Short mmCIF file of C-alpha atoms in Angstrom, two decimals:
data_model
loop_
_atom_site.label_atom_id
_atom_site.label_comp_id
_atom_site.label_asym_id
_atom_site.label_seq_id
_atom_site.Cartn_x
_atom_site.Cartn_y
_atom_site.Cartn_z
CA UNK A 17 7.06 58.33 -19.30
CA UNK A 18 7.24 58.50 -23.09
CA UNK A 19 9.80 55.75 -23.67
CA UNK A 20 11.34 52.76 -21.93
CA UNK A 21 15.03 52.26 -22.82
CA UNK A 22 16.72 48.94 -22.04
CA UNK A 23 20.49 48.28 -21.99
CA UNK A 24 22.48 45.26 -20.80
CA UNK A 25 26.00 43.83 -20.46
CA UNK A 26 28.07 47.01 -20.35
CA UNK A 27 31.08 45.17 -18.84
CA UNK A 28 33.22 48.18 -17.99
CA UNK A 29 32.80 49.87 -21.37
CA UNK A 30 32.08 53.33 -19.99
CA UNK A 31 32.76 55.22 -23.23
CA UNK A 32 30.30 53.08 -25.21
CA UNK A 33 27.72 53.40 -22.43
CA UNK A 34 27.93 57.18 -22.31
CA UNK A 35 27.87 57.44 -26.10
CA UNK A 36 24.76 55.27 -26.26
CA UNK A 37 22.93 57.34 -23.65
CA UNK A 38 23.78 60.45 -25.67
CA UNK A 39 22.69 58.87 -28.96
CA UNK A 40 19.28 57.93 -27.57
CA UNK A 41 18.86 61.42 -26.03
CA UNK A 42 18.14 59.88 -22.66
CA UNK A 43 16.21 62.24 -20.38
CA UNK A 44 15.39 60.88 -16.93
CA UNK A 45 12.40 63.20 -16.65
CA UNK A 46 10.74 61.64 -19.69
CA UNK A 47 12.30 58.19 -20.16
CA UNK A 48 12.35 55.05 -18.05
CA UNK A 49 15.81 53.51 -18.25
CA UNK A 50 16.15 49.82 -17.38
CA UNK A 51 19.60 48.23 -16.98
CA UNK A 52 19.76 44.42 -17.04
CA UNK A 53 23.08 43.76 -15.29
CA UNK A 54 26.72 42.87 -15.99
CA UNK A 55 28.18 46.32 -15.41
CA UNK A 56 31.57 44.92 -14.37
CA UNK A 57 34.41 42.63 -15.53
CA UNK A 58 36.51 42.25 -18.69
CA UNK A 59 36.26 45.89 -19.80
CA UNK A 60 38.69 48.47 -18.44
CA UNK A 61 36.40 50.77 -16.45
CA UNK A 62 34.06 48.78 -14.21
CA UNK A 63 34.44 51.35 -11.42
CA UNK A 64 33.34 54.20 -13.67
CA UNK A 65 30.44 52.19 -15.04
CA UNK A 66 29.18 51.45 -11.53
CA UNK A 67 29.56 55.11 -10.60
CA UNK A 68 27.40 56.00 -13.61
CA UNK A 69 24.85 53.28 -12.82
CA UNK A 70 24.53 54.52 -9.23
CA UNK A 71 23.99 58.06 -10.52
CA UNK A 72 21.36 56.87 -13.01
CA UNK A 73 19.53 54.85 -10.38
CA UNK A 74 19.36 57.91 -8.14
CA UNK A 75 17.52 59.65 -10.99
CA UNK A 76 14.99 56.88 -11.53
CA UNK A 77 16.65 54.13 -13.55
CA UNK A 78 15.66 50.56 -12.69
CA UNK A 79 18.78 48.46 -12.17
CA UNK A 80 19.06 44.65 -12.09
CA UNK A 81 21.83 42.31 -10.96
CA UNK A 82 23.74 40.20 -13.49
CA UNK A 83 25.78 37.04 -13.09
CA UNK A 84 29.03 39.03 -13.10
CA UNK A 85 27.84 41.08 -10.15
CA UNK A 86 26.92 37.75 -8.54
CA UNK A 87 30.47 36.45 -9.07
CA UNK A 88 31.99 39.68 -7.78
CA UNK A 89 29.88 39.52 -4.61
CA UNK A 90 30.80 35.89 -3.93
CA UNK A 91 34.50 36.53 -4.53
CA UNK A 92 34.68 39.61 -2.32
CA UNK A 93 32.35 38.63 0.53
CA UNK A 94 33.38 35.01 1.14
CA UNK A 95 36.70 33.24 1.73
CA UNK A 96 36.00 30.52 -0.85
CA UNK A 97 39.00 29.84 -3.05
CA UNK A 98 36.85 28.64 -5.96
CA UNK A 99 34.81 31.85 -6.04
CA UNK A 100 37.93 34.00 -5.94
CA UNK A 101 39.87 32.17 -8.64
CA UNK A 102 36.83 31.75 -10.89
CA UNK A 103 36.22 35.48 -10.84
CA UNK A 104 39.87 36.59 -11.09
CA UNK A 105 41.22 33.99 -13.51
CA UNK A 106 38.29 33.20 -15.79
CA UNK A 107 35.72 35.97 -15.74
CA UNK A 108 37.48 39.31 -15.87
CA UNK A 109 37.65 40.11 -12.17
CA UNK A 110 41.25 41.26 -12.45
CA UNK A 111 40.35 44.15 -14.76
CA UNK A 112 37.60 45.12 -12.34
CA UNK A 113 40.04 45.27 -9.42
CA UNK A 114 42.56 47.16 -11.55
CA UNK A 115 39.89 49.79 -12.22
CA UNK A 116 39.81 50.40 -8.45
CA UNK A 117 43.58 50.93 -8.40
CA UNK A 118 44.75 47.49 -7.27
CA UNK A 119 47.70 45.73 -8.88
CA UNK A 120 48.16 42.05 -9.70
CA UNK A 121 50.62 41.64 -6.83
CA UNK A 122 47.78 42.57 -4.46
CA UNK A 123 45.13 40.16 -5.71
CA UNK A 124 46.69 37.27 -7.66
CA UNK A 125 47.36 34.16 -5.56
CA UNK A 126 50.11 31.96 -7.14
CA UNK A 127 48.89 28.45 -7.98
CA UNK A 128 51.75 26.86 -6.03
CA UNK A 129 50.88 28.67 -2.80
CA UNK A 130 48.27 27.86 -0.19
CA UNK A 131 45.19 29.99 -0.75
CA UNK A 132 44.80 32.97 1.51
CA UNK A 133 42.26 35.45 0.26
CA UNK A 134 43.93 38.79 -0.48
CA UNK A 135 42.92 41.63 1.83
CA UNK A 136 41.86 44.59 -0.27
CA UNK A 137 40.83 47.91 1.19
CA UNK A 138 38.88 50.50 -0.78
CA UNK A 139 35.99 52.63 0.45
CA UNK A 140 34.73 53.02 -3.10
CA UNK A 141 34.82 49.29 -3.75
CA UNK A 142 33.01 48.61 -0.47
CA UNK A 143 30.34 51.16 -1.41
CA UNK A 144 29.87 49.67 -4.88
CA UNK A 145 29.76 46.16 -3.45
CA UNK A 146 26.96 47.17 -1.08
CA UNK A 147 25.10 48.72 -4.01
CA UNK A 148 25.19 45.61 -6.21
CA UNK A 149 24.27 43.32 -3.32
CA UNK A 150 20.93 45.09 -3.01
CA UNK A 151 19.88 44.99 -6.66
CA UNK A 152 16.73 43.22 -7.86
CA UNK A 153 16.69 40.18 -10.16
CA UNK A 154 13.69 40.94 -12.39
CA UNK A 155 11.06 43.52 -13.26
CA UNK A 156 7.59 42.36 -14.26
CA UNK A 157 5.16 44.66 -16.06
CA UNK A 158 1.80 44.01 -17.74
CA UNK A 159 3.31 43.00 -21.08
CA UNK A 160 7.04 42.53 -20.37
CA UNK A 161 9.46 40.85 -18.00
CA UNK A 162 12.97 42.29 -17.79
CA UNK A 163 15.68 39.96 -16.49
CA UNK A 164 19.41 39.45 -16.88
CA UNK A 165 19.61 35.93 -18.29
CA UNK A 166 16.08 34.65 -18.72
CA UNK A 167 13.30 32.79 -16.93
CA UNK A 168 12.70 29.13 -16.24
CA UNK A 169 10.21 28.00 -18.90
CA UNK A 170 8.19 25.91 -16.43
CA UNK A 171 8.27 27.98 -13.24
CA UNK A 172 6.53 31.20 -12.17
CA UNK A 173 9.18 33.89 -12.05
CA UNK A 174 8.40 34.79 -8.44
CA UNK A 175 9.20 31.18 -7.47
CA UNK A 176 12.39 30.96 -9.53
CA UNK A 177 15.79 30.99 -7.82
CA UNK A 178 17.78 34.21 -8.38
CA UNK A 179 20.69 32.07 -9.64
CA UNK A 180 18.52 30.86 -12.53
CA UNK A 181 17.45 34.38 -13.45
CA UNK A 182 21.11 35.45 -13.64
CA UNK A 183 22.60 32.36 -15.32
CA UNK A 184 20.09 30.40 -17.43
CA UNK A 185 20.72 30.11 -21.17
CA UNK A 186 19.46 27.56 -23.73
CA UNK A 187 16.80 26.01 -21.50
CA UNK A 188 15.16 29.41 -21.43
CA UNK A 189 15.49 30.72 -24.94
CA UNK A 190 14.74 27.43 -26.68
CA UNK A 191 11.70 26.47 -24.59
CA UNK A 192 10.02 29.65 -23.34
CA UNK A 193 6.35 29.79 -24.33
CA UNK A 194 4.82 32.31 -21.92
CA UNK A 195 2.49 35.16 -22.83
CA UNK A 196 4.70 38.02 -21.67
CA UNK A 197 7.66 39.19 -23.73
CA UNK A 198 11.00 38.56 -22.02
CA UNK A 199 13.74 41.16 -22.56
CA UNK A 200 17.12 39.76 -21.51
CA UNK A 201 20.90 40.07 -21.82
CA UNK A 202 23.60 37.57 -20.73
CA UNK A 203 23.73 35.46 -23.90
CA UNK A 204 25.43 37.44 -26.69
CA UNK A 205 23.03 37.82 -29.59
CA UNK A 206 25.69 36.53 -31.96
CA UNK A 207 25.09 33.11 -30.40
CA UNK A 208 21.37 33.47 -31.04
CA UNK A 209 21.25 34.66 -34.65
CA UNK A 210 24.81 35.19 -35.85
CA UNK A 211 25.04 38.99 -35.49
CA UNK A 212 25.52 41.53 -32.69
CA UNK A 213 22.17 43.19 -33.40
CA UNK A 214 19.17 42.74 -31.11
CA UNK A 215 17.53 39.32 -31.40
CA UNK A 216 13.74 39.17 -31.73
CA UNK A 217 12.75 35.57 -31.09
CA UNK A 218 9.53 34.05 -32.43
CA UNK A 219 8.63 32.88 -28.91
CA UNK A 220 8.31 36.40 -27.45
CA UNK A 221 11.91 36.77 -26.31
CA UNK A 222 14.18 39.74 -27.09
CA UNK A 223 17.93 39.36 -26.52
CA UNK A 224 19.89 42.60 -26.37
CA UNK A 225 23.49 41.66 -25.40
CA UNK A 226 25.52 42.79 -28.39
CA UNK A 227 28.83 41.49 -27.01
CA UNK A 228 30.31 44.99 -26.68
CA UNK A 229 33.25 43.88 -24.56
CA UNK A 230 34.12 41.20 -27.15
CA UNK A 231 34.35 43.66 -30.03
CA UNK A 232 30.64 43.75 -30.83
CA UNK A 233 28.27 46.57 -29.98
CA UNK A 234 26.28 47.98 -27.08
CA UNK A 235 22.57 47.90 -27.85
CA UNK A 236 19.58 49.82 -26.55
CA UNK A 237 15.99 48.69 -27.10
CA UNK A 238 13.30 51.37 -27.07
CA UNK A 239 9.79 50.34 -25.99
CA UNK A 240 7.04 50.30 -27.03
CA UNK A 241 8.31 51.27 -30.49
CA UNK A 242 10.88 48.42 -30.70
CA UNK A 243 13.34 50.90 -32.18
CA UNK A 244 16.95 49.81 -31.86
CA UNK A 245 20.03 51.93 -31.13
CA UNK A 246 23.61 50.72 -30.98
CA UNK A 247 27.19 51.89 -30.71
CA UNK A 248 29.93 49.69 -32.11
CA UNK A 249 33.09 48.76 -30.26
CA UNK A 250 36.35 49.99 -31.77
CA UNK A 251 38.24 46.86 -30.62
#
């Protein structure tokens, strides 16, 4: 492999994702693509993004699970009201379900009614759900660790709960002092250094979530060169 290309937090933005892959001249026979999670929610085309991710994985891409996949799994595979409403009402789950052809009348439970989890039937959704349930939480190489949110600064990664790897924020990026460089998404880089560009921290952390779904940009980090590619949102 000549290059490693890392992308995170696509959030249903299929056009930006495909443009970025074109801009970097991605070639699965020469490049190692690593995707750090959050393929779904908020953006309009989560279904198409997952279809693309599945295709890319079949050609050799390494694909991790993000916290939005975690929320989607919990909402769709349990009967817990809090998981359902948290995903649908607060975290963009409704746009994900709409991308599979469902309407609000099929999945929104009125606040004044007793909660009964909506029954949704879609072979494609079931297939995609099975796919994301089986994704890994981190990739560790000689010099790098790739993870969705970050690592616990005081725990070996192999002993760290998957929840932490998908959800941690400030405790990680303010206190990490390990020898390997951590490449992560989850926390928009604008919160780390005020812009949507890739964040290169002094403590060997590299944040790549450019907040594409919030009007920012979708970033790609090339390794080992540290070259940066990005496509800007038109929102």
